[in-house]
Structure formats: C-alpha cells, structure tokens
C-alpha cells in the first residue's frame, strides 16, 4: 500500500514516541517487549508497564562501568530493578546527576540469560532520539495485537537493524546566495535526510574548483559556542576562523552538521557540562552519561561533499581521526590544515583532554 510507512519513517516515529514518553513495541527472534525511555517515562505509564510483567532496565556498558554493574552482554547491561523500584530509582540509575551524592545505587543485579538484542535496539533508539541511553523493557505476548489495540509503533529487529546503522539519503532542498562577513560571495546549501532527521548545511565560499582539493571544514553545531560565545570550548572561534581563512583564500566549503555535543544533543551536552562542574573531564562526563567519547557520524559530511561535486579536500581540523574517517568514506584528503584558535583560561583543561584522550593535535 502506497500510504504505508517505510522502515526509516517508522523509526523516526518511534524516536518521537520515546521523546514524548510513549512506549513502542520491539519484536525479535526471542520474543517481544514494550520499550520506554527512562528519561521521559512518567509514574502512570510505569505502573501500566508493570501490569504486563516484570521490567528490565537496559543501560550501556559505559554507564554500567560507572555503577559497578556487570555488563554480561558486552556493550550493555540488563539490570533487574527491585520489585518496589519507582521512577526515582530508575532515573537515578539512568542519570548521573546525583552520582556523587549517592554513589551506591545497588547492589545491581545483571541478567546473564536471554538474548540482549531487544535491549541493544532500545538503547540505539534512545541514543538516536538524543535521550539518556537507558530503556525499560517489559516482555509481552501477541505484540501485533497489543500495538494495534493501543496505537503503538511496532518495529521488528530484522527490519530495522540495517536502517539503524545506515546513512539516510540526503537531498539538497535549496541553496541561496548569502553575503557573509568572511566573504560577500557566500552561498548556503540546505540538505535534508529522507528520514525526517535534522537538516545539515554547507556554506560555500566563492566558486571552489571541483577538479582541485577544496579547503573544507566539518563543523559540528555548537549552540553554546557558536551562538552564545561560550568560553568552555573553542567551537565559535574555530567556526569564524575557518570561514575567514576560506574568505582570504577566495574559496572553500564549511559543512555545518547538526550533531550537537559530539552527537549526543544539547540536553545531554548540558548534563555533561554539569558533570564537568563536579570535576569530571569531557570524556569522563560522556562515559558517565552512558555515551562513547564521540557519537557523531562523519559519513554525513562525506556524502554532502560528494553531492556538491568534491572528491578531494584540504581538511581544516586538529583531529587526525577526521582524516581517517574521510578517507574511509571515499574522500581523498590531500592535506590537514591546522586550526588552532580559541584557547581561554576556561577551556584550557578541555583542550588538554581533547589532546590527551582524543588525539587532537593542539
């Protein structure tokens, strides 16, 4: 039927449901489960979910490490909540905000038996919805009837597994001339993924020769640094310096990718900032939240460059991993162009952590 939803469309709907606190139904070879994001779950829905059976709390191995919980499934842990565990208990396990005040959350009982596939998919959905990576799963029977009777989104693992890791097709929506401080010859291109996700932008300076390596910058959106002038990072100065250098050279392209907070979203980035105020560095903060050091997908940048007609770049970056990522995506990097600007007393420790733990050349 032409009006039926595609797999990417159903995934997008599921992410929106989780952000609203609405459960979704996941089905796999080992059974099915009602899934809810802990961050948006309320007490009424928690009681409703318990009516179907005993829940299991899925957290990432990073978060489990902080909580000293056993991650028998490798990349995640399935925790059995106490019978009387309420919303406050679940959130205290999911959110590290009060870890220093109440460091002992357990003892936490981790499941060894059973397949973790549903839990793994639930965490992937929560992450991609920019929620804390913690999900409550309740095993259910007759998933199709349950989803139909309650208007819930139903997803099967064999259908969504490829889409969870695939790069959604990107299409250019529009471009227009935008005179900039860095160059009066500026043009902004808007690219939109077909799964309804965030749009990404390419700022073209001058008329770069497609037959030669273009001076390029992959810049991840940073609301606090780019817009507010935050002193906690060097993002704003890097953005302006990159555009200025392209203006001086007469040509270049800056990709503005909507992957705030290294891909974890602004809310989680603010949670990481709060943890930094407690004494943790930027990498430690991400891990305590349950994320990896960097959750960004640089395939997006490579795809946009290809769609703009570029096959080789001079990459403005201090991060050698970006060079490897671009090469791995089929973009030839002829030169790494350093971009060392924006150090302040407030971000000196942050930059030192990027150099020591993430390999940035500062």
Tab-separated table of C-alpha atoms in Angstrom:
chain	number	residue	atom	x	y	z
A	1	UNK	CA	0.000	0.000	0.000
A	2	UNK	CA	1.454	3.348	-1.044
A	3	UNK	CA	0.369	5.071	2.180
A	4	UNK	CA	2.117	2.598	4.461
A	5	UNK	CA	5.217	3.829	6.300
A	6	UNK	CA	8.722	2.821	5.282
A	7	UNK	CA	11.150	1.423	7.844
A	8	UNK	CA	13.024	4.766	8.225
A	9	UNK	CA	9.691	6.548	8.681
A	10	UNK	CA	8.623	4.091	11.374
A	11	UNK	CA	11.969	4.516	13.115
A	12	UNK	CA	11.526	8.281	13.110
A	13	UNK	CA	8.033	7.865	14.557
A	14	UNK	CA	9.424	5.547	17.249
A	15	UNK	CA	12.054	8.122	18.238
A	16	UNK	CA	9.365	10.794	18.523
A	17	UNK	CA	7.216	8.442	20.629
A	18	UNK	CA	10.080	7.797	23.040
A	19	UNK	CA	10.772	11.527	23.355
A	20	UNK	CA	7.110	12.043	24.315
A	21	UNK	CA	7.189	9.231	26.861
A	22	UNK	CA	5.117	6.890	24.690
A	23	UNK	CA	6.227	3.220	24.657
A	24	UNK	CA	6.991	1.372	21.437
A	25	UNK	CA	6.889	-2.350	20.718
A	26	UNK	CA	10.045	-4.160	19.607
A	27	UNK	CA	9.899	-7.690	18.213
A	28	UNK	CA	12.775	-10.110	17.691
A	29	UNK	CA	13.511	-13.775	17.233
A	30	UNK	CA	13.445	-14.331	21.008
A	31	UNK	CA	10.157	-12.515	21.666
A	32	UNK	CA	8.776	-9.011	22.007
A	33	UNK	CA	8.843	-6.195	24.537
A	34	UNK	CA	7.246	-2.903	25.369
A	35	UNK	CA	10.037	-0.319	25.415
A	36	UNK	CA	10.073	3.064	27.135
A	37	UNK	CA	12.829	5.649	27.552
A	38	UNK	CA	13.559	6.151	31.254
A	39	UNK	CA	14.152	9.883	30.792
A	40	UNK	CA	10.610	10.595	29.587
A	41	UNK	CA	8.726	7.872	31.451
A	42	UNK	CA	6.118	9.019	33.979
A	43	UNK	CA	4.711	7.230	37.021
A	44	UNK	CA	1.370	6.410	35.384
A	45	UNK	CA	2.944	4.735	32.389
A	46	UNK	CA	5.430	2.934	34.617
A	47	UNK	CA	2.508	1.433	36.544
A	48	UNK	CA	0.841	0.466	33.257
A	49	UNK	CA	4.017	-1.199	32.030
A	50	UNK	CA	4.400	-3.166	35.249
A	51	UNK	CA	0.911	-4.510	34.622
A	52	UNK	CA	2.341	-6.536	31.743
A	53	UNK	CA	5.112	-8.113	33.790
A	54	UNK	CA	8.489	-7.575	35.413
A	55	UNK	CA	10.560	-4.903	33.647
A	56	UNK	CA	14.259	-4.971	32.778
A	57	UNK	CA	16.381	-1.813	32.664
A	58	UNK	CA	18.890	-1.612	29.799
A	59	UNK	CA	21.918	0.663	30.189
A	60	UNK	CA	25.121	0.932	28.172
A	61	UNK	CA	28.368	-0.670	29.275
A	62	UNK	CA	29.787	2.828	29.836
A	63	UNK	CA	27.062	3.626	32.357
A	64	UNK	CA	27.321	0.143	33.888
A	65	UNK	CA	31.040	0.690	34.442
A	66	UNK	CA	30.297	3.841	36.434
A	67	UNK	CA	27.700	1.985	38.516
A	68	UNK	CA	29.955	-1.086	39.026
A	69	UNK	CA	27.265	-3.240	37.404
A	70	UNK	CA	28.077	-6.368	35.412
A	71	UNK	CA	27.777	-5.898	31.652
A	72	UNK	CA	27.452	-9.547	30.693
A	73	UNK	CA	26.254	-8.586	27.225
A	74	UNK	CA	29.461	-6.732	26.376
A	75	UNK	CA	28.222	-3.355	25.166
A	76	UNK	CA	25.263	-3.168	27.561
A	77	UNK	CA	23.874	-4.410	30.847
A	78	UNK	CA	20.338	-5.612	31.543
A	79	UNK	CA	19.504	-4.683	35.131
A	80	UNK	CA	16.687	-6.257	37.140
A	81	UNK	CA	15.023	-3.433	39.110
A	82	UNK	CA	13.880	-4.202	42.666
A	83	UNK	CA	10.191	-5.057	42.898
A	84	UNK	CA	9.462	-1.771	44.662
A	85	UNK	CA	11.653	0.394	42.382
A	86	UNK	CA	9.870	3.545	41.348
A	87	UNK	CA	10.592	6.287	38.876
A	88	UNK	CA	13.177	7.938	41.150
A	89	UNK	CA	15.201	4.722	41.347
A	90	UNK	CA	15.130	4.202	37.595
A	91	UNK	CA	16.208	7.761	36.911
A	92	UNK	CA	18.999	7.600	39.476
A	93	UNK	CA	20.433	4.638	37.581
A	94	UNK	CA	19.969	6.309	34.195
A	95	UNK	CA	21.095	9.846	35.081
A	96	UNK	CA	24.474	10.521	36.746
A	97	UNK	CA	23.400	13.911	38.122
A	98	UNK	CA	23.389	12.677	41.737
A	99	UNK	CA	26.139	10.051	41.442
A	100	UNK	CA	28.493	11.888	43.788
A	101	UNK	CA	25.763	12.463	46.370
A	102	UNK	CA	24.533	8.862	46.285
A	103	UNK	CA	27.238	6.801	44.567
A	104	UNK	CA	25.885	3.418	45.687
A	105	UNK	CA	22.858	2.533	43.551
A	106	UNK	CA	22.846	-1.179	44.164
A	107	UNK	CA	23.654	-3.869	44.510
A	108	UNK	CA	22.544	-4.092	40.879
A	109	UNK	CA	21.567	-7.496	39.533
A	110	UNK	CA	22.506	-8.010	35.872
A	111	UNK	CA	20.888	-10.646	33.694
A	112	UNK	CA	23.100	-13.309	32.136
A	113	UNK	CA	20.435	-15.371	30.395
A	114	UNK	CA	18.405	-14.479	27.341
A	115	UNK	CA	19.262	-12.547	24.198
A	116	UNK	CA	20.148	-8.848	24.546
A	117	UNK	CA	19.035	-7.947	21.016
A	118	UNK	CA	15.871	-6.072	22.022
A	119	UNK	CA	17.757	-4.149	24.716
A	120	UNK	CA	20.501	-3.223	22.249
A	121	UNK	CA	17.973	-1.863	19.746
A	122	UNK	CA	16.148	0.030	22.505
A	123	UNK	CA	19.378	1.771	23.534
A	124	UNK	CA	20.183	2.624	19.916
A	125	UNK	CA	16.748	4.213	19.567
A	126	UNK	CA	17.143	6.210	22.782
A	127	UNK	CA	20.555	7.484	21.696
A	128	UNK	CA	19.335	8.477	18.253
A	129	UNK	CA	16.438	10.327	19.906
A	130	UNK	CA	19.022	12.321	21.939
A	131	UNK	CA	17.716	10.860	25.193
A	132	UNK	CA	19.708	9.342	28.009
A	133	UNK	CA	20.723	5.833	26.893
A	134	UNK	CA	18.549	3.947	29.365
A	135	UNK	CA	15.427	1.999	28.415
A	136	UNK	CA	12.853	-0.052	30.282
A	137	UNK	CA	11.750	-3.261	28.587
A	138	UNK	CA	8.755	-5.400	29.568
A	139	UNK	CA	8.305	-8.739	27.751
A	140	UNK	CA	4.873	-9.102	26.140
A	141	UNK	CA	2.869	-11.674	24.198
A	142	UNK	CA	0.914	-11.105	20.969
A	143	UNK	CA	2.843	-7.928	20.152
A	144	UNK	CA	0.948	-7.168	16.946
A	145	UNK	CA	-2.436	-7.169	18.673
A	146	UNK	CA	-1.076	-5.140	21.603
A	147	UNK	CA	0.391	-2.476	19.315
A	148	UNK	CA	-2.772	-2.316	17.193
A	149	UNK	CA	-5.129	-2.060	20.166
A	150	UNK	CA	-3.119	0.784	21.746
A	151	UNK	CA	-1.940	2.631	18.637
A	152	UNK	CA	1.723	1.920	19.416
A	153	UNK	CA	4.554	1.876	16.906
A	154	UNK	CA	5.766	-1.676	16.275
A	155	UNK	CA	9.238	-2.464	14.946
A	156	UNK	CA	10.860	-5.803	14.168
A	157	UNK	CA	14.610	-6.182	14.621
A	158	UNK	CA	15.294	-7.865	11.290
A	159	UNK	CA	13.642	-4.915	9.518
A	160	UNK	CA	15.208	-2.062	11.471
A	161	UNK	CA	18.732	-3.430	12.033
A	162	UNK	CA	20.091	-2.223	8.656
A	163	UNK	CA	18.310	1.139	8.945
A	164	UNK	CA	19.736	1.778	12.437
A	165	UNK	CA	23.279	1.823	11.060
A	166	UNK	CA	22.652	3.074	7.510
A	167	UNK	CA	23.147	6.691	6.487
A	168	UNK	CA	19.750	8.086	5.426
A	169	UNK	CA	19.798	9.501	1.875
A	170	UNK	CA	20.450	13.240	1.841
A	171	UNK	CA	18.901	15.572	-0.700
A	172	UNK	CA	19.662	19.218	-1.325
A	173	UNK	CA	16.498	21.202	-0.631
A	174	UNK	CA	17.607	24.656	-1.702
A	175	UNK	CA	20.604	26.954	-1.960
A	176	UNK	CA	20.827	30.718	-1.978
A	177	UNK	CA	23.425	33.474	-2.011
A	178	UNK	CA	24.192	34.814	1.471
A	179	UNK	CA	26.788	37.602	1.757
A	180	UNK	CA	28.921	36.931	4.837
A	181	UNK	CA	31.393	38.861	6.927
A	182	UNK	CA	34.052	36.410	5.761
A	183	UNK	CA	33.093	36.772	2.096
A	184	UNK	CA	30.436	38.583	0.096
A	185	UNK	CA	30.451	35.542	-2.196
A	186	UNK	CA	28.751	33.143	0.184
A	187	UNK	CA	26.137	30.517	-0.650
A	188	UNK	CA	24.227	28.322	1.810
A	189	UNK	CA	23.034	24.865	0.759
A	190	UNK	CA	20.426	23.040	2.868
A	191	UNK	CA	20.494	19.239	2.918
A	192	UNK	CA	17.650	17.180	4.381
A	193	UNK	CA	17.752	13.449	5.201
A	194	UNK	CA	14.765	11.465	3.952
A	195	UNK	CA	14.057	10.033	7.426
A	196	UNK	CA	12.896	13.376	8.819
A	197	UNK	CA	16.068	13.934	10.842
A	198	UNK	CA	17.945	17.179	11.363
A	199	UNK	CA	18.947	19.210	8.326
A	200	UNK	CA	22.612	19.951	7.643
A	201	UNK	CA	24.133	22.952	5.887
A	202	UNK	CA	27.009	23.602	3.504
A	203	UNK	CA	28.394	27.141	3.390
A	204	UNK	CA	30.211	27.608	0.112
A	205	UNK	CA	32.688	30.464	-0.165
A	206	UNK	CA	33.462	31.736	-3.637
A	207	UNK	CA	33.430	29.256	-6.506
A	208	UNK	CA	35.639	26.331	-5.495
A	209	UNK	CA	37.132	24.374	-8.377
A	210	UNK	CA	35.618	20.872	-8.246
A	211	UNK	CA	38.662	19.474	-10.041
A	212	UNK	CA	41.025	20.516	-7.240
A	213	UNK	CA	41.148	19.767	-3.476
A	214	UNK	CA	38.811	22.175	-1.717
A	215	UNK	CA	39.622	23.836	1.604
A	216	UNK	CA	36.937	22.243	3.788
A	217	UNK	CA	35.842	22.213	7.412
A	218	UNK	CA	33.440	19.745	9.040
A	219	UNK	CA	31.980	21.801	11.866
A	220	UNK	CA	29.552	20.228	14.321
A	221	UNK	CA	26.842	22.558	15.591
A	222	UNK	CA	27.610	24.098	18.962
A	223	UNK	CA	24.800	26.323	20.196
A	224	UNK	CA	26.723	27.449	23.259
A	225	UNK	CA	29.954	28.238	21.432
A	226	UNK	CA	28.754	29.342	18.001
A	227	UNK	CA	25.769	31.408	19.146
A	228	UNK	CA	26.306	32.318	22.806
A	229	UNK	CA	30.072	32.766	22.686
A	230	UNK	CA	30.724	30.170	25.391
A	231	UNK	CA	34.260	30.142	26.761
A	232	UNK	CA	34.067	26.438	27.699
A	233	UNK	CA	35.022	25.323	24.181
A	234	UNK	CA	36.839	26.588	21.086
A	235	UNK	CA	33.960	25.969	18.643
A	236	UNK	CA	32.909	29.566	17.990
A	237	UNK	CA	36.447	30.796	17.264
A	238	UNK	CA	37.059	27.744	15.042
A	239	UNK	CA	33.886	28.433	13.055
A	240	UNK	CA	34.771	32.067	12.437
A	241	UNK	CA	38.459	31.367	11.762
A	242	UNK	CA	37.621	28.666	9.230
A	243	UNK	CA	35.254	30.958	7.326
A	244	UNK	CA	37.787	33.787	7.485
A	245	UNK	CA	40.544	31.591	6.041
A	246	UNK	CA	38.264	30.462	3.225
A	247	UNK	CA	37.436	34.106	2.540
A	248	UNK	CA	41.126	35.010	2.424
A	249	UNK	CA	41.875	32.165	0.006
A	250	UNK	CA	38.814	33.046	-2.063
A	251	UNK	CA	37.195	29.617	-1.956
A	252	UNK	CA	36.171	26.871	0.439
A	253	UNK	CA	33.252	24.968	1.904
A	254	UNK	CA	32.224	24.680	5.547
A	255	UNK	CA	29.804	21.936	6.479
A	256	UNK	CA	27.638	22.840	9.468
A	257	UNK	CA	26.452	19.471	10.760
A	258	UNK	CA	23.651	19.308	13.306
A	259	UNK	CA	25.439	16.923	15.674
A	260	UNK	CA	25.432	18.975	18.871
A	261	UNK	CA	27.622	17.833	21.738
A	262	UNK	CA	29.560	15.313	19.619
A	263	UNK	CA	26.275	13.769	18.593
A	264	UNK	CA	24.522	13.451	21.966
A	265	UNK	CA	22.247	16.506	21.686
A	266	UNK	CA	22.115	19.771	23.586
A	267	UNK	CA	20.295	18.447	26.667
A	268	UNK	CA	22.854	15.697	27.201
A	269	UNK	CA	25.654	18.152	26.478
A	270	UNK	CA	24.341	20.326	29.330
A	271	UNK	CA	24.274	17.239	31.532
A	272	UNK	CA	27.913	16.680	30.604
A	273	UNK	CA	28.697	20.296	31.491
A	274	UNK	CA	27.109	19.777	34.907
A	275	UNK	CA	29.320	16.736	35.431
A	276	UNK	CA	32.360	18.768	34.391
A	277	UNK	CA	31.451	21.250	37.125
A	278	UNK	CA	31.662	18.276	39.521
A	279	UNK	CA	35.254	17.637	38.451
A	280	UNK	CA	34.986	15.182	35.545
A	281	UNK	CA	36.638	15.893	32.217
A	282	UNK	CA	34.667	15.919	28.957
A	283	UNK	CA	35.371	12.255	28.129
A	284	UNK	CA	34.607	11.044	31.653
A	285	UNK	CA	31.356	13.025	31.617
A	286	UNK	CA	30.224	11.371	28.380
A	287	UNK	CA	31.033	7.935	29.756
A	288	UNK	CA	29.136	8.544	32.995
A	289	UNK	CA	26.113	9.534	30.920
A	290	UNK	CA	26.398	6.254	29.031
A	291	UNK	CA	27.800	7.592	25.774
A	292	UNK	CA	31.033	6.983	23.913
A	293	UNK	CA	33.677	9.707	23.567
A	294	UNK	CA	32.216	10.764	20.227
A	295	UNK	CA	28.823	9.734	18.833
A	296	UNK	CA	28.999	11.762	15.607
A	297	UNK	CA	28.544	10.290	12.127
A	298	UNK	CA	31.013	11.906	9.728
A	299	UNK	CA	29.614	9.930	6.801
A	300	UNK	CA	27.127	12.807	6.582
A	301	UNK	CA	29.915	15.260	5.787
A	302	UNK	CA	31.460	12.994	3.181
A	303	UNK	CA	28.106	12.475	1.480
A	304	UNK	CA	27.384	16.222	1.321
A	305	UNK	CA	30.824	16.925	-0.153
A	306	UNK	CA	30.228	14.295	-2.810
A	307	UNK	CA	26.815	15.743	-3.645
A	308	UNK	CA	28.449	19.156	-4.057
A	309	UNK	CA	30.850	17.628	-6.568
A	310	UNK	CA	34.034	17.367	-4.468
A	311	UNK	CA	36.224	14.276	-4.347
A	312	UNK	CA	39.305	15.629	-2.535
A	313	UNK	CA	39.780	18.092	0.301
A	314	UNK	CA	42.294	20.079	2.282
A	315	UNK	CA	40.739	19.476	5.677
A	316	UNK	CA	40.736	22.202	8.314
A	317	UNK	CA	40.979	20.175	11.515
A	318	UNK	CA	43.073	19.345	14.552
A	319	UNK	CA	41.579	15.855	14.746
A	320	UNK	CA	43.567	13.187	12.842
A	321	UNK	CA	40.620	10.784	13.179
A	322	UNK	CA	38.606	13.012	10.839
A	323	UNK	CA	41.205	12.434	8.134
A	324	UNK	CA	40.888	8.671	8.512
A	325	UNK	CA	37.093	8.919	8.565
A	326	UNK	CA	37.019	10.994	5.375
A	327	UNK	CA	39.398	8.622	3.605
A	328	UNK	CA	37.278	5.691	4.782
A	329	UNK	CA	34.236	7.352	3.234
A	330	UNK	CA	35.947	7.733	-0.131
A	331	UNK	CA	37.068	11.387	0.157
A	332	UNK	CA	40.760	11.926	-0.578
A	333	UNK	CA	42.423	14.199	1.998
A	334	UNK	CA	45.452	15.846	0.410
A	335	UNK	CA	46.378	17.971	3.433
A	336	UNK	CA	45.494	18.556	7.056
A	337	UNK	CA	45.271	22.295	7.688
A	338	UNK	CA	45.656	23.146	11.418
A	339	UNK	CA	43.036	25.315	13.096
A	340	UNK	CA	44.492	26.395	16.431
A	341	UNK	CA	42.380	29.216	17.806
A	342	UNK	CA	40.128	29.993	20.756
A	343	UNK	CA	42.103	28.851	23.805
A	344	UNK	CA	40.895	30.517	27.009
A	345	UNK	CA	41.502	30.070	30.706
A	346	UNK	CA	38.059	28.463	30.918
A	347	UNK	CA	38.644	25.855	28.198
A	348	UNK	CA	42.321	25.053	28.702
A	349	UNK	CA	41.599	21.837	30.594
A	350	UNK	CA	39.000	20.845	27.976
A	351	UNK	CA	41.521	21.286	25.168
A	352	UNK	CA	44.134	19.344	27.125
A	353	UNK	CA	41.683	16.455	27.481
A	354	UNK	CA	40.958	16.513	23.741
A	355	UNK	CA	44.682	16.266	23.070
A	356	UNK	CA	45.421	13.581	25.679
A	357	UNK	CA	42.342	11.360	25.253
A	358	UNK	CA	41.043	12.086	21.757
A	359	UNK	CA	44.355	12.606	19.944
A	360	UNK	CA	43.745	16.187	18.815
A	361	UNK	CA	46.901	17.942	17.613
A	362	UNK	CA	46.905	21.093	19.710
